[in-house]
Coordinates of N, CA, C and O in Angstrom, one line a residue:
I1 N 7.9 0.3 -0.6 CA 7.4 1.6 -0.3 C 8.1 2.0 1.1 O 8.2 1.2 2.0
V2 N 8.7 3.2 1.1 CA 9.2 3.7 2.3 C 8.4 5.0 2.6 O 8.0 5.7 1.6
E3 N 8.3 5.3 3.8 CA 7.6 6.6 4.1 C 8.1 7.2 5.4 O 8.6 6.4 6.3
D4 N 8.2 8.5 5.5 CA 8.6 9.2 6.7 C 8.0 10.6 6.6 O 7.4 11.0 5.6
I5 N 8.2 11.3 7.7 CA 7.5 12.6 7.9 C 8.4 13.8 7.5 O 9.6 13.7 7.3
D6 N 7.7 14.9 7.4 CA 8.3 16.2 7.1 C 7.6 17.2 8.1 O 6.5 17.7 7.8
C7 N 8.3 17.5 9.2 CA 7.7 18.4 10.2 C 7.5 19.8 9.8 O 6.8 20.6 10.5
T8 N 8.2 20.2 8.7 CA 8.0 21.6 8.2 C 6.6 21.8 7.6 O 6.2 22.9 7.4
G9 N 5.8 20.7 7.5 CA 4.6 20.8 6.8 C 3.3 21.0 7.7 O 2.2 20.9 7.2
Y10 N 3.5 21.1 9.0 CA 2.4 21.3 9.9 C 1.6 22.5 9.5 O 2.2 23.5 9.0
F11 N 0.3 22.5 9.8 CA -0.5 23.7 9.7 C -1.6 23.7 10.7 O -2.0 22.6 11.2
C12 N -2.1 24.9 11.1 CA -3.2 25.0 12.0 C -3.9 26.3 11.8 O -3.3 27.3 11.5
Y13 N -5.2 26.3 11.8 CA -6.0 27.5 11.7 C -7.1 27.5 12.6 O -7.9 26.5 12.7
P14 N -7.3 28.5 13.4 CA -6.4 29.7 13.5 C -5.1 29.3 14.2 O -5.0 28.2 14.8
D15 N -4.2 30.2 14.2 CA -2.8 29.9 14.7 C -2.9 29.5 16.2 O -3.8 30.0 16.9
A16 N -2.1 28.5 16.6 CA -2.0 28.0 17.9 C -0.6 27.9 18.4 O 0.1 27.0 18.0
P17 N -0.1 28.8 19.2 CA 1.3 28.8 19.7 C 1.7 27.4 20.3 O 2.8 27.0 20.2
A18 N 0.7 26.7 21.0 CA 1.1 25.4 21.6 C 1.5 24.4 20.5 O 2.4 23.6 20.8
L19 N 0.8 24.4 19.4 CA 1.2 23.5 18.3 C 2.6 23.8 17.8 O 3.4 22.9 17.7
W20 N 2.9 25.1 17.7 CA 4.3 25.4 17.1 C 5.4 25.1 18.2 O 6.5 24.7 17.8
R21 N 5.0 25.2 19.5 CA 6.0 24.9 20.5 C 6.2 23.4 20.5 O 7.3 22.9 20.6
Y22 N 5.1 22.6 20.4 CA 5.2 21.2 20.3 C 6.1 20.8 19.1 O 7.0 19.9 19.2
V23 N 5.9 21.3 17.9 CA 6.6 21.0 16.7 C 8.1 21.3 17.0 O 9.0 20.5 16.6
E24 N 8.4 22.5 17.6 CA 9.8 22.8 17.9 C 10.4 21.8 18.8 O 11.6 21.4 18.6
L25 N 9.7 21.5 19.9 CA 10.3 20.5 20.9 C 10.5 19.1 20.2 O 11.5 18.5 20.4
Y26 N 9.5 18.7 19.4 CA 9.6 17.4 18.7 C 10.8 17.4 17.8 O 11.7 16.5 17.8
T27 N 11.0 18.5 17.0 CA 12.1 18.6 16.1 C 13.4 18.6 16.8 O 14.3 17.9 16.4
Q28 N 13.5 19.3 17.8 CA 14.8 19.4 18.6 C 15.1 18.1 19.2 O 16.3 17.6 19.2
A29 N 14.1 17.4 19.8 CA 14.3 16.1 20.5 C 14.8 15.1 19.5 O 15.7 14.3 19.7
V30 N 14.2 15.0 18.3 CA 14.6 14.0 17.3 C 16.0 14.3 16.8 O 16.8 13.4 16.7
R31 N 16.3 15.6 16.6 CA 17.7 15.9 16.2 C 18.7 15.6 17.3 O 19.8 15.1 16.9
R32 N 18.4 15.8 18.5 CA 19.3 15.5 19.6 C 19.6 14.0 19.7 O 20.7 13.6 20.2
R33 N 18.6 13.3 19.3 CA 18.8 11.8 19.4 C 19.3 11.2 18.1 O 19.3 10.0 17.9
G34 N 19.7 12.1 17.1 CA 20.3 11.6 15.9 C 19.4 11.4 14.7 O 19.8 10.8 13.7
G35 N 18.2 11.8 14.9 CA 17.2 11.6 13.8 C 17.0 12.8 12.9 O 17.6 13.9 13.2
D36 N 16.3 12.7 11.9 CA 15.9 13.8 11.0 C 14.4 13.9 10.9 O 13.8 13.1 10.3
P37 N 13.8 14.9 11.6 CA 12.4 15.1 11.6 C 11.8 15.5 10.3 O 10.6 15.6 10.2
N38 N 12.6 15.8 9.3 CA 12.2 16.3 8.0 C 12.7 15.5 6.9 O 12.9 16.0 5.8
I39 N 13.0 14.2 7.1 CA 13.6 13.4 6.1 C 12.7 13.0 5.0 O 13.2 12.7 3.9
G40 N 11.4 13.1 5.2 CA 10.5 12.7 4.2 C 10.8 13.1 2.7 O 10.9 12.3 1.9
P41 N 11.0 14.4 2.5 CA 11.3 14.8 1.1 C 12.6 14.3 0.5 O 12.8 14.3 -0.7
R42 N 13.5 13.8 1.4 CA 14.7 13.2 0.9 C 14.6 11.8 0.5 O 15.5 11.2 -0.2
L43 N 13.5 11.1 0.8 CA 13.3 9.7 0.5 C 13.5 9.3 -1.0 O 14.2 8.4 -1.3
P44 N 12.9 10.1 -1.9 CA 13.2 9.7 -3.4 C 14.6 9.7 -3.7 O 15.1 8.8 -4.4
G45 N 15.4 10.7 -3.3 CA 16.8 10.8 -3.6 C 17.6 9.7 -2.9 O 18.5 9.2 -3.5
L46 N 17.2 9.3 -1.7 CA 17.9 8.2 -1.0 C 17.7 6.9 -1.8 O 18.6 6.1 -1.9
L47 N 16.5 6.7 -2.3 CA 16.2 5.5 -3.2 C 17.1 5.5 -4.4 O 17.7 4.5 -4.8
L48 N 17.2 6.7 -5.1 CA 18.0 6.8 -6.3 C 19.5 6.6 -5.9 O 20.2 6.0 -6.7
D49 N 19.9 7.1 -4.8 CA 21.3 7.0 -4.4 C 21.7 5.5 -4.2 O 22.9 5.2 -4.4
V50 N 20.8 4.6 -3.9 CA 21.2 3.2 -3.7 C 20.8 2.4 -5.0 O 20.8 1.2 -4.9
G51 N 20.4 3.1 -6.1 CA 20.3 2.4 -7.3 C 18.9 2.1 -7.8 O 18.7 1.4 -8.8
F52 N 17.9 2.5 -7.1 CA 16.5 2.2 -7.5 C 16.2 3.0 -8.8 O 16.8 4.1 -9.0
E53 N 15.4 2.5 -9.6 CA 15.0 3.2 -10.9 C 13.5 3.5 -10.8 O 12.7 3.0 -10.0
R54 N 13.1 4.4 -11.7 CA 11.6 4.8 -11.8 C 11.1 5.2 -10.4 O 10.0 4.7 -10.1
V55 N 11.8 5.9 -9.7 CA 11.4 6.3 -8.3 C 10.2 7.3 -8.4 O 10.2 8.3 -9.2
Q56 N 9.2 7.1 -7.6 CA 8.0 8.0 -7.6 C 7.7 8.3 -6.1 O 8.3 7.7 -5.2
M57 N 6.9 9.3 -5.9 CA 6.5 9.6 -4.6 C 5.1 10.1 -4.5 O 4.4 10.4 -5.5
N58 N 4.6 10.2 -3.3 CA 3.3 10.7 -3.0 C 3.3 11.4 -1.6 O 4.2 11.0 -0.8
V59 N 2.5 12.4 -1.4 CA 2.5 13.0 -0.1 C 1.1 12.9 0.5 O 0.1 13.2 -0.2
V60 N 1.0 12.6 1.7 CA -0.3 12.4 2.4 C -0.2 13.3 3.7 O 0.9 13.4 4.3
Q61 N -1.3 14.1 3.9 CA -1.2 14.9 5.1 C -2.6 14.9 5.8 O -3.5 15.8 5.4
P62 N -2.8 14.1 6.8 CA -4.1 14.1 7.5 C -4.2 15.4 8.3 O -3.3 15.9 8.8
A63 N -5.5 15.9 8.3 CA -5.8 17.1 9.0 C -7.3 17.0 9.3 O -8.0 16.3 8.7
G64 N -7.7 17.8 10.3 CA -9.2 17.8 10.5 C -9.6 18.8 11.6 O -8.8 19.4 12.2
T65 N -10.9 18.8 11.8 CA -11.5 19.7 12.9 C -11.9 18.9 14.1 O -12.2 19.4 15.1
E66 N -11.9 17.5 13.9 CA -12.2 16.7 15.1 C -11.7 15.3 14.8 O -11.2 15.0 13.7
G67 N -11.7 14.4 15.8 CA -11.3 13.1 15.7 C -9.9 12.7 16.0 O -9.2 13.6 16.6
E68 N -9.5 11.5 15.7 CA -8.2 11.0 16.0 C -7.0 11.8 15.5 O -6.0 12.0 16.2
V69 N -7.2 12.4 14.3 CA -6.1 13.2 13.8 C -5.7 14.3 14.7 O -4.5 14.7 14.8
K70 N -6.6 14.9 15.4 CA -6.3 16.0 16.3 C -5.7 15.5 17.6 O -5.2 16.3 18.3
L71 N -5.9 14.3 17.9 CA -5.3 13.7 19.1 C -3.8 13.3 19.0 O -3.1 13.1 20.0
L72 N -3.4 13.1 17.8 CA -2.0 12.6 17.5 C -1.0 13.5 18.1 O 0.0 13.1 18.7
N73 N -1.2 14.8 18.0 CA -0.2 15.8 18.5 C -0.1 15.7 20.0 O 1.1 15.6 20.5
P74 N -1.2 15.9 20.8 CA -1.0 15.8 22.2 C -0.5 14.4 22.7 O 0.3 14.4 23.7
I75 N -0.9 13.4 22.1 CA -0.5 12.0 22.5 C 1.0 11.9 22.2 O 1.8 11.3 23.0
T76 N 1.5 12.4 21.1 CA 2.9 12.3 20.8 C 3.7 13.2 21.8 O 4.8 12.8 22.2
M77 N 3.2 14.3 22.1 CA 3.9 15.2 23.1 C 4.0 14.5 24.4 O 5.0 14.6 25.0
E78 N 3.0 13.8 24.8 CA 3.0 13.0 26.0 C 4.1 11.9 25.9 O 4.9 11.7 26.9
S79 N 4.2 11.3 24.8 CA 5.2 10.2 24.5 C 6.6 10.7 24.5 O 7.5 9.9 24.9
I80 N 6.9 11.9 24.1 CA 8.2 12.4 24.1 C 8.6 13.3 25.3 O 9.7 13.8 25.3
A81 N 7.7 13.5 26.2 CA 7.9 14.4 27.3 C 9.2 14.0 28.1 O 10.0 14.9 28.4
D82 N 9.4 12.7 28.4 CA 10.6 12.3 29.1 C 11.9 12.7 28.3 O 12.9 13.2 28.9
C83 N 11.9 12.5 27.0 CA 13.0 12.9 26.2 C 13.3 14.4 26.2 O 14.4 14.8 26.4
V84 N 12.2 15.1 26.1 CA 12.3 16.6 26.1 C 12.9 17.1 27.4 O 13.8 17.9 27.4
L85 N 12.4 16.5 28.5 CA 13.0 16.8 29.8 C 14.4 16.4 30.0 O 15.3 17.2 30.4
A86 N 14.7 15.2 29.5 CA 16.1 14.7 29.7 C 17.1 15.5 28.8 O 18.2 15.7 29.2
E87 N 16.6 16.0 27.7 CA 17.5 16.8 26.8 C 17.5 18.3 27.3 O 18.3 19.1 26.7
G88 N 16.8 18.6 28.3 CA 16.8 20.0 28.8 C 16.1 21.0 27.9 O 16.5 22.2 27.9
L89 N 15.2 20.6 27.0 CA 14.6 21.4 26.0 C 13.4 22.3 26.6 O 13.0 23.3 26.0
A90 N 12.9 21.8 27.7 CA 11.7 22.5 28.4 C 11.6 22.1 29.8 O 12.2 21.0 30.2
T91 N 10.9 22.8 30.6 CA 10.7 22.5 32.0 C 9.4 21.5 32.0 O 8.6 21.5 31.1
R92 N 9.3 20.9 33.1 CA 8.1 20.0 33.3 C 6.8 20.8 33.2 O 5.9 20.4 32.6
N93 N 6.8 22.0 33.8 CA 5.6 22.9 33.7 C 5.3 23.3 32.3 O 4.1 23.2 31.9
E94 N 6.3 23.6 31.5 CA 6.0 23.9 30.1 C 5.5 22.7 29.3 O 4.6 22.9 28.6
V95 N 6.1 21.6 29.5 CA 5.6 20.4 28.9 C 4.2 20.1 29.2 O 3.4 19.8 28.3
E96 N 3.9 20.2 30.5 CA 2.5 19.9 30.9 C 1.5 21.0 30.3 O 0.4 20.6 29.9
R97 N 2.0 22.2 30.3 CA 1.1 23.3 29.7 C 0.9 23.0 28.2 O -0.2 23.1 27.7
V98 N 1.9 22.6 27.5 CA 1.8 22.4 26.0 C 0.9 21.2 25.8 O 0.0 21.3 24.9
I99 N 1.0 20.2 26.6 CA 0.1 19.0 26.5 C -1.3 19.4 26.7 O -2.2 19.1 25.9
A100 N -1.6 20.1 27.8 CA -2.9 20.6 28.1 C -3.5 21.4 27.0 O -4.7 21.2 26.6
E101 N -2.7 22.3 26.4 CA -3.2 23.2 25.4 C -3.5 22.4 24.1 O -4.4 22.7 23.3
L102 N -2.6 21.4 23.8 CA -2.9 20.6 22.6 C -4.2 19.8 22.8 O -4.9 19.6 21.8
Y103 N -4.4 19.3 23.9 CA -5.7 18.6 24.2 C -6.9 19.5 24.0 O -7.9 19.2 23.4
E104 N -6.7 20.7 24.5 CA -7.8 21.8 24.4 C -8.0 22.1 22.9 O -9.1 22.2 22.5
L105 N -6.9 22.2 22.2 CA -7.0 22.4 20.7 C -7.8 21.3 20.0 O -8.6 21.5 19.1
S106 N -7.5 20.1 20.5 CA -8.1 18.9 19.9 C -9.6 18.9 20.1 O -10.4 18.3 19.3
R107 N -10.1 19.5 21.1 CA -11.5 19.5 21.4 C -12.3 20.7 20.8 O -13.5 20.7 20.7
D108 N -11.5 21.6 20.2 CA -12.1 22.8 19.6 C -12.5 22.5 18.1 O -11.6 22.4 17.2
S109 N -13.7 22.3 17.8 CA -14.2 21.9 16.5 C -14.0 23.1 15.5 O -14.3 22.9 14.3
L110 N -13.7 24.3 15.9 CA -13.5 25.4 15.0 C -12.1 25.5 14.5 O -11.7 26.4 13.7
T111 N -11.2 24.7 15.1 CA -9.8 24.7 14.7 C -9.4 23.6 13.8 O -9.8 22.4 14.1
V112 N -8.7 23.9 12.8 CA -8.2 22.9 11.8 C -6.7 22.6 12.2 O -5.9 23.6 12.4
V113 N -6.4 21.3 12.5 CA -5.0 21.0 12.8 C -4.6 19.8 12.0 O -5.3 18.9 11.7
S114 N -3.3 19.9 11.6 CA -2.7 18.8 10.8 C -1.7 18.0 11.6 O -1.3 18.5 12.7
I115 N -1.3 16.9 11.1 CA 0.0 16.3 11.6 C 1.0 16.5 10.5 O 0.7 17.1 9.4
P116 N 2.2 16.1 10.6 CA 3.2 16.4 9.6 C 2.9 15.7 8.3 O 2.2 14.7 8.2
R117 N 3.4 16.3 7.2 CA 3.3 15.6 5.9 C 4.0 14.3 6.0 O 5.0 14.1 6.7
V118 N 3.4 13.3 5.3 CA 4.0 12.0 5.2 C 4.4 11.8 3.8 O 3.5 11.8 2.9
V119 N 5.6 11.6 3.5 CA 6.1 11.4 2.2 C 6.3 9.9 2.0 O 7.0 9.2 2.8
Q120 N 5.7 9.4 0.9 CA 5.8 8.0 0.5 C 6.6 7.9 -0.8 O 6.4 8.7 -1.7
A121 N 7.6 7.0 -0.8 CA 8.4 6.9 -2.0 C 8.6 5.4 -2.3 O 8.6 4.6 -1.4
W122 N 8.7 5.1 -3.6 CA 9.0 3.7 -4.0 C 9.7 3.8 -5.4 O 9.7 4.8 -6.1
G123 N 10.3 2.6 -5.7 CA 11.0 2.5 -6.9 C 11.2 1.0 -7.2 O 10.6 0.2 -6.6
Y124 N 12.0 0.8 -8.3 CA 12.2 -0.6 -8.7 C 13.7 -0.9 -8.8 O 14.5 0.0 -9.1
R125 N 14.0 -2.1 -8.5 CA 15.4 -2.5 -8.6 C 15.8 -2.5 -10.1 O 14.9 -2.8 -11.0
P126 N 17.0 -2.2 -10.4 CA 17.4 -2.2 -11.8 C 17.2 -3.6 -12.4 O 17.2 -4.6 -11.7
L127 N 16.9 -3.6 -13.7 CA 16.6 -4.8 -14.4 C 17.7 -5.9 -14.2 O 17.4 -7.0 -14.0
A128 N 18.9 -5.5 -14.2 CA 20.0 -6.4 -14.1 C 19.9 -7.2 -12.7 O 20.1 -8.4 -12.6
D129 N 19.5 -6.4 -11.7 CA 19.3 -7.1 -10.4 C 18.2 -8.1 -10.4 O 18.3 -9.1 -9.8
R130 N 17.1 -7.7 -11.1 CA 16.0 -8.6 -11.2 C 16.3 -9.9 -11.9 O 15.9 -11.0 -11.6
H131 N 17.2 -9.7 -13.0 CA 17.6 -10.9 -13.7 C 18.5 -11.8 -12.9 O 18.4 -13.0 -12.9
E132 N 19.3 -11.2 -12.0 CA 20.2 -12.0 -11.1 C 19.3 -12.7 -10.1 O 19.5 -13.9 -9.8
L133 N 18.3 -12.1 -9.6 CA 17.4 -12.7 -8.6 C 16.7 -13.9 -9.3 O 16.5 -15.0 -8.7
F134 N 16.3 -13.7 -10.6 CA 15.6 -14.7 -11.3 C 16.5 -15.9 -11.5 O 16.2 -17.1 -11.4
R135 N 17.8 -15.6 -11.9 CA 18.8 -16.6 -12.2 C 19.0 -17.5 -11.0 O 19.2 -18.7 -11.1
L136 N 19.0 -16.9 -9.8 CA 19.2 -17.6 -8.6 C 18.0 -18.4 -8.1 O 18.1 -19.1 -7.2
S137 N 16.9 -18.1 -8.7 CA 15.7 -18.8 -8.3 C 15.6 -20.3 -8.6 O 16.4 -20.7 -9.4
T138 N 14.7 -21.0 -8.1 CA 14.6 -22.4 -8.4 C 14.0 -22.7 -9.7 O 13.9 -23.8 -10.1
Y139 N 13.5 -21.7 -10.4 CA 12.9 -21.9 -11.7 C 13.8 -22.1 -12.8 O 13.4 -22.5 -13.9
E140 N 15.1 -21.8 -12.6 CA 16.1 -22.0 -13.7 C 16.5 -23.4 -13.7 O 16.8 -24.0 -12.6
P141 N 16.6 -24.1 -14.8 CA 16.8 -25.5 -14.9 C 18.0 -26.0 -14.2 O 18.0 -27.0 -13.4
E142 N 19.2 -25.3 -14.3 CA 20.4 -25.8 -13.7 C 20.3 -25.7 -12.2 O 20.8 -26.6 -11.4
N143 N 19.6 -24.7 -11.7 CA 19.5 -24.6 -10.2 C 18.5 -25.7 -9.7 O 18.7 -26.2 -8.7
Q144 N 17.5 -25.9 -10.5 CA 16.5 -27.0 -10.1 C 17.2 -28.3 -10.1 O 17.0 -29.1 -9.2
A145 N 18.0 -28.6 -11.1 CA 18.7 -29.9 -11.2 C 19.7 -30.0 -10.0 O 19.8 -31.1 -9.4
R146 N 20.4 -28.9 -9.7 CA 21.3 -28.9 -8.5 C 20.6 -29.2 -7.2 O 21.0 -30.0 -6.4
Q147 N 19.4 -28.5 -7.1 CA 18.6 -28.8 -5.9 C 18.1 -30.2 -5.8 O 18.1 -30.8 -4.7
N148 N 17.7 -30.7 -6.9 CA 17.2 -32.1 -6.9 C 18.3 -33.1 -6.5 O 18.1 -34.0 -5.8
Q149 N 19.5 -32.8 -7.1 CA 20.7 -33.7 -6.7 C 21.0 -33.6 -5.3 O 21.2 -34.6 -4.6
Q150 N 21.0 -32.4 -4.7 CA 21.3 -32.2 -3.3 C 20.2 -32.8 -2.4 O 20.5 -33.5 -1.4
G151 N 19.0 -32.7 -2.9 CA 17.9 -33.3 -2.1 C 18.0 -34.9 -2.1 O 17.8 -35.5 -1.1
S152 N 18.4 -35.5 -3.2 CA 18.5 -36.9 -3.3 C 19.7 -37.4 -2.4 O 19.6 -38.4 -1.8
Q153 N 20.8 -36.6 -2.4 CA 21.9 -36.9 -1.5 C 21.5 -36.9 0.0 O 21.9 -37.7 0.8
N154 N 20.7 -35.9 0.3 CA 20.2 -35.7 1.7 C 19.3 -36.8 2.1 O 19.1 -37.1 3.3
N155 N 18.6 -37.4 1.1 CA 17.6 -38.4 1.5 C 18.2 -39.8 1.5 O 17.5 -40.8 1.8
R156 N 19.4 -40.0 1.2 CA 20.1 -41.3 1.2 C 20.3 -41.8 2.6 O 20.5 -41.0 3.5
A157 N 20.2 -43.1 2.8 CA 20.4 -43.6 4.2 C 21.9 -43.6 4.5 O 22.7 -43.7 3.6
P158 N 22.2 -43.3 5.7 CA 23.6 -43.2 6.1 C 24.2 -44.6 6.0 O 23.6 -45.6 6.1
P159 N 25.6 -44.7 5.7 CA 26.2 -46.0 5.5 C 26.0 -46.8 6.8 O 26.1 -46.3 7.9
G160 N 25.8 -48.1 6.5 CA 25.7 -49.0 7.6 C 24.3 -49.1 8.2 O 24.1 -49.7 9.2
S161 N 23.3 -48.5 7.6 CA 22.0 -48.6 8.2 C 21.1 -49.5 7.5 O 21.4 -50.1 6.5

């Protein structure tokens, strides 16, 4: 199983500009550092590209009006603050304001806030690959015999002992 996020899937009700600014800053910071903040939906295709079969996927998106899910956004904003500043994406004052507003949002039980969608994908190795793995395993008689022979050679006493 592989999983990653899709930042295009955030939602908040009622609308909260601080959340959208955080999402924008997070997305820009990840891109500037060479990442893809929306790679989640590409995961099934990436598995297919490297030969997996029967690829499937699932989407999970935690959201809530209270609790830990609402704290993930301000905590993440705190974690990326240095990167945002280093990349020149916002001023320290703006970063601090966004963090404060996200914490305020997390305490408001009348507001629904999500984190990004999480895409989970999985697949199976082609049958030929699985046969090759089985052939190389110790369960095949010629491999077992070869291992037994190597083991008995390793257990012999050295000459002159």
